[in-house]
Structures are given as C-alpha cells and as structure tokens.
Short mmCIF file of C-alpha atoms in Angstrom, two decimals:
data_model
loop_
_atom_site.label_atom_id
_atom_site.label_comp_id
_atom_site.label_asym_id
_atom_site.label_seq_id
_atom_site.Cartn_x
_atom_site.Cartn_y
_atom_site.Cartn_z
CA MET A 53 -0.02 0.00 0.05
CA GLU A 54 2.98 2.48 1.15
CA ARG A 55 3.85 1.64 -2.79
CA TRP A 56 1.09 2.71 -4.55
CA LEU A 57 0.66 6.17 -2.38
CA ALA A 58 4.22 6.87 -2.82
CA ALA A 59 3.12 6.27 -6.81
CA VAL A 60 0.31 8.45 -6.81
CA GLU A 61 2.28 11.61 -5.02
CA ARG A 62 5.10 11.09 -7.09
CA ASP A 63 2.65 10.83 -9.93
CA ALA A 64 -0.05 13.64 -8.99
CA ASP A 65 2.96 16.79 -10.54
CA ARG A 66 4.30 14.33 -13.26
CA SER A 67 0.89 13.77 -14.78
CA PRO A 68 -2.33 13.86 -13.28
CA SER A 69 -4.94 11.86 -15.44
CA LEU A 70 -1.83 9.40 -14.50
CA ALA A 71 -2.40 9.27 -10.77
CA LEU A 72 -5.99 9.86 -11.09
CA GLU A 73 -5.44 5.83 -12.76
CA LEU A 74 -3.23 5.21 -10.03
CA VAL A 75 -5.75 6.11 -7.72
CA ARG A 76 -8.71 3.89 -9.76
CA CYS A 77 -6.26 0.74 -9.52
CA GLY A 78 -7.19 0.25 -5.78
CA GLN A 79 -9.70 -1.68 -6.69
CA LEU A 80 -7.71 -4.28 -7.37
CA ILE A 81 -7.37 -5.33 -4.13
CA LYS A 82 -10.40 -6.94 -2.58
CA GLY A 83 -11.77 -9.74 -0.76
CA TYR A 84 -9.54 -12.13 1.06
CA GLY A 85 -8.03 -15.72 -0.20
CA ASP A 86 -7.37 -16.60 -3.60
CA THR A 87 -9.08 -13.07 -4.88
CA ALA A 88 -6.64 -11.08 -2.67
CA GLU A 89 -4.19 -13.04 -3.75
CA ARG A 90 -4.58 -11.68 -7.44
CA GLY A 91 -5.50 -8.62 -6.87
CA GLN A 92 -2.28 -7.69 -4.91
CA ARG A 93 -0.50 -9.76 -7.88
CA SER A 94 -2.57 -7.32 -10.17
CA MET A 95 -1.33 -3.98 -8.11
CA ARG A 96 2.25 -5.36 -7.72
CA LEU A 97 2.49 -5.48 -11.74
CA VAL A 98 1.30 -2.49 -12.42
CA LEU A 99 3.41 -0.89 -9.85
CA GLU A 100 6.43 -2.69 -11.63
CA LEU A 101 5.37 -0.72 -15.48
CA LEU A 102 5.14 2.44 -14.13
CA GLU A 103 8.15 1.86 -12.41
CA GLN A 104 10.01 0.65 -16.28
CA ASN A 105 8.10 2.75 -18.73
CA GLY A 106 6.98 5.60 -16.51
CA GLY A 107 2.86 4.36 -18.11
CA ASP A 108 0.63 6.68 -19.23
CA ALA A 109 -2.84 7.18 -18.08
CA GLU A 110 -5.00 5.82 -21.37
CA ARG A 111 -2.64 2.22 -20.88
CA LEU A 112 -2.66 2.00 -17.19
CA ALA A 113 -6.76 2.19 -17.47
CA VAL A 114 -6.58 -0.67 -20.26
CA VAL A 115 -4.51 -2.55 -17.50
CA ARG A 116 -6.52 -2.03 -15.02
CA VAL A 117 -9.94 -2.98 -16.84
CA ALA A 118 -8.25 -6.51 -17.93
CA ALA A 119 -6.76 -7.16 -14.55
CA LEU A 120 -10.45 -6.47 -13.18
CA THR A 121 -12.16 -8.41 -15.90
CA ASP A 122 -10.28 -11.38 -16.43
CA SER A 123 -10.14 -13.81 -13.28
CA GLU A 124 -6.55 -16.32 -14.40
CA GLY A 125 -5.32 -13.35 -15.42
CA ARG A 126 -4.97 -13.56 -19.57
CA ASP A 127 -5.90 -10.68 -20.19
CA LEU A 128 -3.87 -8.60 -17.24
CA ALA A 129 -0.60 -10.33 -19.34
CA LEU A 130 -1.61 -9.58 -22.79
CA ALA A 131 -2.24 -5.61 -21.85
CA LEU A 132 1.64 -6.10 -20.21
CA ASP A 133 3.03 -7.73 -22.96
CA LYS A 134 3.94 -10.86 -20.51
CA PRO A 135 3.66 -14.97 -21.36
CA VAL A 136 -0.02 -16.00 -20.26
CA PRO A 137 -0.22 -18.16 -17.01
CA GLN A 138 -1.66 -21.70 -17.42
CA PRO A 139 -4.72 -22.91 -15.97
CA ARG A 140 -4.26 -23.51 -12.31
CA ALA A 141 -6.04 -27.10 -11.37
CA VAL A 142 -7.94 -27.45 -8.97
CA PRO A 143 -9.74 -30.71 -6.96
CA VAL A 144 -12.86 -31.30 -7.02
CA ARG A 145 -14.32 -32.20 -3.37
CA ILE A 146 -17.61 -34.86 -3.70
CA VAL A 147 -19.29 -34.51 -0.47
CA ARG A 148 -21.64 -37.06 0.56
CA GLY A 149 -24.53 -35.66 2.46
CA ASN A 150 -28.36 -35.68 3.75
CA MET A 151 -30.04 -32.40 1.85
CA ALA A 152 -32.93 -32.53 3.93
CA ARG A 153 -31.13 -31.76 6.99
CA GLY A 154 -29.89 -28.63 5.87
CA PHE A 155 -26.68 -30.49 4.28
CA VAL A 156 -25.72 -28.11 1.58
CA PRO A 157 -22.35 -29.91 0.02
CA ILE A 158 -20.00 -27.20 -1.44
#
C-alpha cells in the first residue's frame, strides 16, 4: 500500500491523469484468499509497469480493466506483453450428505 501511495503522490505533480488512473487501480485490492492474492499480484505488476516504463494514463486504464475483468490473469498478461499464465488445477471435492437435514455440499 505504501508503494502504491508513493507512486500516486509522485505522479500527481507530473501527470494528474496518470495519478487518477493509479488511484482507480486501488479497485484491484479486494476480497480475501485467492481473490486478495490475485489483486495484490495485479497491483505489483501495475507498479512494476510504472517503474519500468513511466506509464501513461491510457495504457494504465487498459491494464486496470484487464486485471478486473479476467480472474485468471490472461487479459492482464496480454495487456502487459507478458506470457499468459497456464490454468491452475483445482481439486474437486465430492461430499456426501443428507440434503433434507440442511447440509449443502460445496
């Protein structure tokens, strides 16, 4: 969070539109578990983009929208010209129970 705020402050003088777009990137950080990890990873990639290329507001907007719309990170990788991540295997749990007693399998 400190890295993000420092970037907003730094860019506020240089490019207000870039700073505003960076503030909007705060939407990437949300939830818990996998969602939180994905958001933090996306934010790190956004900050790396700004540190390496200086960035511009239009490109940052494209990157932000890509990160928010694709939970698997493919769109974000394409927007950043990075390799597309492979799908992650998720185990399936089969739970037997009595639905009449209110037990709902996940």
